[in-house]
Amino acid sequence: MGLALALIVVASPLAAERRLDVQKLEKGYVGALDLLAKGNSDEALDALMATEIEALGTLPSTGRIDRVWRHKLSVVRKALELTSPEVLVPVIVLHHDAYERYREANHPVLARHARDMATDLAAYKAQSTKSAADKQFAGWVIASFGEQVLTLRTSGTSAGILQDALDISPRNPAALLGLAWAHEVHGEYEEAIARLSQLLEVEPGHEQARLRVAVCKRRIGELAESKNALTRLLRDATEPWIRSVAYQELARIFIAGERLDAAQTIAREGAEEFPEDQEITILLASVSERLGRLAEADAIVGRIQPSGSGAASARYVYDGRPDLGLEEARSVMHSMMNERLDLLATGLRWWGAGTASEEAVAEGGEG
Amino acid sequence: MRLVVALLGMLLATATLAADLEVWIDAPVGDEFVHGTITFDVALSGEESEGAVVEFIVDGRSLGTMVRPPFRINVEVGNDNVEHEFEAIARAAGGVTARTTVRTPKLKVDERLKLSLQQFYITASTSNGRVLDLERDDFRVVEEGREQEIVTFERGDVPLTSVLLLDCSLSMTGEPLEAALEGASLFLEGMNDLDETMVMLYSDRLLRSSGFKGAPEALRAALTDIDASGGTAINDHLYLALKRLDSRQGRSVVVLFSDGTDVHSVLSMSEVAEKVRRSQALIYWIYLRLRPGESVDRVPTYMATWRDMETSQEEFRELRKAVEESGGRVQVVDQLEELDDAFVGIMRELREQYVIGYYPSDPAKNGSWRDVKLRVKRPGVKVRAREGYAAYP
């Protein structure tokens, strides 16, 4: 975040690493933004990527990335001077979208550059305007990156990104849920509970957060609270996988307390509600067998049928990266972008008839 | 403790005359209760008996057909106090058929006591390899410090019922899964006529189950057209495999294949270990490590919401302990090319085992663990078998 801000305010020349065609870079970047301003977002992405790959290659050094960054920011700064901070929104969303495209194309360094550009511009805008809406927007942008990294289970990295989102937008539900999940994967159950509790302050009915709190509390030995939370979930939760896990975990609490009859009752209720749920059925059979009800256990096991390509088990869904609910946020981001394309067009009017930014003129010798 | 039982004799054996072919069941006889592993012995007579074949059927299930004498097989009928029906069908080359049936009764007892034959499957070896010529008298069985009387003794090709439990989770995508399915197919090729196997493919859920079948070609069909997907729930499916084997008679085996440890099961391994102790099944675990040189004690550093690092390590140790307690073993595989040998080697080992049975001198069934020591009198011979059992009713 600080880097973009500093580069906008102070453009210090960096030593040339190798020849960089600055005018071509600026022309390509402005061309990409111009396509975006005209509503051609796919073409704009193609143009942006072509320009950056041309300027950076696929494995650029940090110094070269900084120089390219600076020249791109000089273009953005011009647009900013001519319009308002709102002009940053389409630029941010363009770089946000480029991130995924670079990852798909297996250009991790360029993906990282796109992510940093979008993150820093979003944070800069939020800091500059101090508006709640801008903070929320920045939170969504950063959390969106966090979610995409979270897919890779590099949860240390994702935790850092999601924490950045929370630093700007402390009540961002996606960042809170993603961070909680990352903590859970690392066995940091108390930290997970803390994040989930914050999320429940924002969205008290969040079923998944309630379930995860209950499961984490069981892990740290707060069985009474866990049991109460699971019981409440079974009273009002509607999502099938959440109900399935709640049945299982409640039964497990009773098993841990050697209350096998109670565990069997809960598992039986679960099996009645979800007769094709293999996990609950296996749990019920196991408990029945331990109670000495062998014929019953045999009959229960006999009901289990292969699911083939059927739905994933509830425990697998729980373990997987949670749906952070960012699709809607991304949709809002794109709507915001579209509403500001005219502003972007205005911000690009300075560029014409070969006009280059001051930085490009200053570094013209590089080309 | 000896049981005083009142036997109700029911001699229902019949000998059927069919032209010049006669078939007789010499054993078992019809007035005796049978249990455990018994000999099913059939004799033929008559002019058409030369070249005739005999099909063996027990309780309505065909066990196979023998094409030349002696027409004798060993069959495990379980230890439940139930009637059994033995049927032999002789078929002469000229098309003449003869059949006979023997029904054995259940025990009539004043006080219902369930006989509980404990069977142990034993692999005997020296540093030079397997030892295949031991006799009953070479073995000693000591349960909780008390010598036990061996009542059944078999060697070699005792029929087996197995479950091939194969991990098809996402981490198996591509060559690992192909290699595992190929290895499993080779295991099936080693089946004998009286063997039965069930193929179970699992991930975080049961993906496919073939049912118990005796025909390798039918089982091989269950190994085709499967894509790796989902998570890994070893515990749940090991429990399920053991439960499926509960209802089967005879020597039972689970061959578990996985590339890691449990991630998603609802059952803990300690719960499944309790089931292992109740079961008489042998468990072999083919562990695809793919990290050559790494200690078998080292657990893959995979973390998940259900299993943190410490729990994963505990689950791994518990699984290995349960496998060893069952009398099976962990076969670590570092290269995909080793998988074929791993599967084939387990089948070969099963063919070279001894089966010993005895009635525990302490019949109490209070769920307690009974340590069992198996010893061989011949110097230099080591044995591997389950280390005991839990005495559940």
XYZ file of N, CA and C in Angstrom, chain A residues 153 181 184-186 189 215 219 245 248-249 252 255 278-279 282-283 285-286 289-290 294 297-298 301 304 306-313 315-316 318-319, chain B residues 170 204-209 229-232 236-237 239-240 243-244 246 263-268 271 274-275 278 302-309 311 393:
228
model
N -4.312 -23.169 -0.642
C -3.938 -23.605 0.702
C -2.607 -23.032 1.164
N -10.815 -19.681 8.741
C -10.537 -20.986 8.113
C -9.031 -21.262 8.097
N -7.994 -22.289 11.405
C -8.479 -23.638 11.713
C -7.567 -24.693 11.079
N -7.175 -24.433 9.835
C -6.290 -25.375 9.149
C -4.989 -25.544 9.928
N -4.549 -24.473 10.557
C -3.300 -24.533 11.319
C -3.507 -24.988 12.761
N -7.290 -22.835 16.998
C -8.747 -22.790 17.173
C -9.218 -21.546 17.919
N -17.490 -26.235 16.424
C -16.483 -27.282 16.206
C -15.172 -26.899 16.892
N -12.933 -28.629 19.995
C -11.498 -28.939 19.915
C -10.733 -28.444 21.132
N -23.032 -31.983 9.609
C -21.851 -31.876 10.483
C -22.289 -31.627 11.926
N -23.207 -34.842 13.473
C -22.005 -35.656 13.710
C -21.224 -35.156 14.926
N -21.032 -33.853 14.979
C -20.205 -33.301 16.054
C -20.906 -33.394 17.411
N -20.461 -36.811 18.512
C -19.073 -37.042 18.930
C -18.835 -36.516 20.357
N -20.100 -39.154 22.511
C -19.180 -40.309 22.497
C -17.989 -40.040 23.405
N -23.529 -40.933 4.194
C -22.687 -42.063 4.601
C -22.011 -41.824 5.947
N -21.583 -40.588 6.181
C -20.858 -40.309 7.422
C -21.735 -40.551 8.642
N -22.399 -44.324 9.034
C -21.252 -45.058 9.597
C -21.110 -44.756 11.088
N -21.286 -43.502 11.450
C -21.205 -43.134 12.860
C -22.268 -43.867 13.677
N -23.736 -46.701 12.937
C -23.402 -48.131 13.007
C -22.327 -48.381 14.065
N -21.318 -47.524 14.072
C -20.222 -47.697 15.022
C -20.715 -47.578 16.459
N -22.785 -50.586 17.417
C -21.953 -51.763 17.674
C -21.296 -51.663 19.049
N -20.820 -50.480 19.372
C -20.185 -50.321 20.677
C -21.185 -50.509 21.816
N -25.467 -55.454 17.789
C -24.764 -55.887 16.586
C -25.692 -56.032 15.395
N -26.455 -52.713 14.087
C -25.294 -52.154 13.375
C -25.167 -52.778 11.986
N -25.365 -54.091 11.922
C -25.286 -54.764 10.615
C -26.330 -54.209 9.646
N -25.312 -50.680 8.452
C -24.232 -50.721 7.461
C -24.750 -51.226 6.110
N -25.769 -48.678 3.434
C -24.820 -47.760 2.776
C -24.592 -48.186 1.329
N -22.824 -47.046 -2.492
C -21.818 -46.147 -3.087
C -22.492 -44.916 -3.679
N -21.812 -43.794 -3.549
C -22.417 -42.561 -4.062
C -21.892 -42.198 -5.437
N -20.918 -42.956 -5.940
C -20.402 -42.685 -7.282
C -19.966 -41.254 -7.430
N -20.513 -40.583 -8.408
C -20.101 -39.192 -8.644
C -20.993 -38.213 -7.892
N -21.613 -38.695 -6.840
C -22.537 -37.842 -6.095
C -21.845 -36.697 -5.372
N -22.630 -36.020 -4.568
C -22.121 -34.825 -3.887
C -21.036 -35.182 -2.880
N -20.163 -34.235 -2.637
C -19.098 -34.420 -1.652
C -19.716 -34.589 -0.271
N -18.976 -35.245 0.609
C -19.476 -35.441 1.963
C -19.469 -34.110 2.715
N -18.312 -33.457 5.636
C -17.022 -33.156 6.267
C -16.012 -32.650 5.230
N -16.118 -33.123 4.008
C -15.223 -32.644 2.956
C -15.545 -31.179 2.631
N -16.869 -29.039 4.658
C -16.402 -28.247 5.805
C -14.909 -27.976 5.703
N -14.167 -28.987 5.297
C -12.707 -28.868 5.261
C -12.220 -27.977 4.119
N -8.425 -37.259 -4.484
C -7.863 -36.371 -5.500
C -6.337 -36.477 -5.593
N -13.588 -39.337 0.157
C -14.239 -38.926 1.399
C -15.568 -39.662 1.550
N -15.938 -40.432 0.522
C -17.162 -41.223 0.560
C -16.931 -42.512 -0.195
N -17.836 -43.443 -0.024
C -17.729 -44.706 -0.745
C -18.140 -44.462 -2.193
N -17.193 -44.667 -3.106
C -17.462 -44.369 -4.515
C -18.013 -45.581 -5.247
N -17.499 -46.746 -4.903
C -17.915 -47.946 -5.636
C -17.723 -49.159 -4.730
N -18.615 -50.110 -4.858
C -18.505 -51.349 -4.086
C -19.031 -52.482 -4.959
N -11.035 -38.275 -7.054
C -11.757 -37.066 -6.642
C -11.923 -37.078 -5.129
N -12.137 -35.897 -4.588
C -12.531 -35.793 -3.191
C -11.407 -35.989 -2.187
N -11.807 -36.161 -0.946
C -10.866 -36.251 0.156
C -10.543 -37.679 0.543
N -10.054 -37.845 1.761
C -9.609 -39.165 2.210
C -10.231 -39.491 3.560
N -13.279 -44.340 8.251
C -14.676 -44.705 8.003
C -14.768 -45.934 7.107
N -13.921 -45.966 6.086
C -14.053 -47.048 5.111
C -13.365 -48.328 5.557
N -13.537 -49.205 8.681
C -14.617 -49.734 9.530
C -15.679 -50.416 8.670
N -16.052 -49.749 7.597
C -17.085 -50.308 6.714
C -16.632 -51.654 6.132
N -16.916 -54.277 8.743
C -18.322 -54.631 8.950
C -18.830 -55.539 7.842
N -18.427 -55.239 6.618
C -18.858 -56.087 5.497
C -18.329 -57.516 5.702
N -17.810 -58.940 8.549
C -18.452 -59.586 9.702
C -19.416 -60.683 9.265
N -8.036 -37.891 6.641
C -8.291 -36.457 6.709
C -9.738 -36.168 7.119
N -10.662 -36.932 6.577
C -12.061 -36.512 6.669
C -12.991 -37.434 7.446
N -12.491 -38.527 7.984
C -13.415 -39.486 8.605
C -14.143 -38.914 9.810
N -15.345 -39.408 10.013
C -16.082 -39.055 11.221
C -15.628 -39.945 12.382
N -15.140 -41.127 12.071
C -14.636 -42.017 13.117
C -13.159 -41.754 13.349
N -12.775 -41.809 14.600
C -11.345 -41.709 14.887
C -10.723 -43.088 14.701
N -11.374 -45.531 17.485
C -12.656 -46.242 17.429
C -12.577 -47.415 16.463
N -10.787 -50.363 17.869
C -11.641 -51.200 18.718
C -12.368 -52.232 17.858
N -12.807 -51.800 16.693
C -13.465 -52.724 15.774
C -12.468 -53.783 15.278
N -12.204 -56.491 17.688
C -13.362 -57.391 17.698
C -13.325 -58.332 16.499
N 0.448 -32.752 5.836
C -0.793 -32.178 5.342
C -1.653 -31.782 6.527
N -2.194 -30.586 6.459
C -3.058 -30.143 7.543
C -4.466 -29.920 7.011
N -5.403 -30.087 7.872
C -6.788 -29.893 7.481
C -7.557 -29.426 8.701
N -8.761 -28.990 8.452
C -9.546 -28.496 9.583
C -9.878 -29.621 10.552
N -10.013 -30.842 10.042
C -10.396 -31.951 10.917
C -9.208 -32.607 11.606
N -8.046 -32.435 11.066
C -6.877 -33.104 11.635
C -5.705 -32.126 11.643
N -5.366 -31.606 12.813
C -4.155 -30.795 12.842
C -2.950 -31.739 12.814
N -1.781 -31.163 12.816
C -0.567 -31.963 12.644
C -0.465 -33.071 13.702
N -2.798 -34.425 15.563
C -3.832 -35.446 15.426
C -3.530 -36.359 14.247
N -18.944 -60.417 23.328
C -19.945 -61.437 23.023
C -20.223 -61.484 21.520
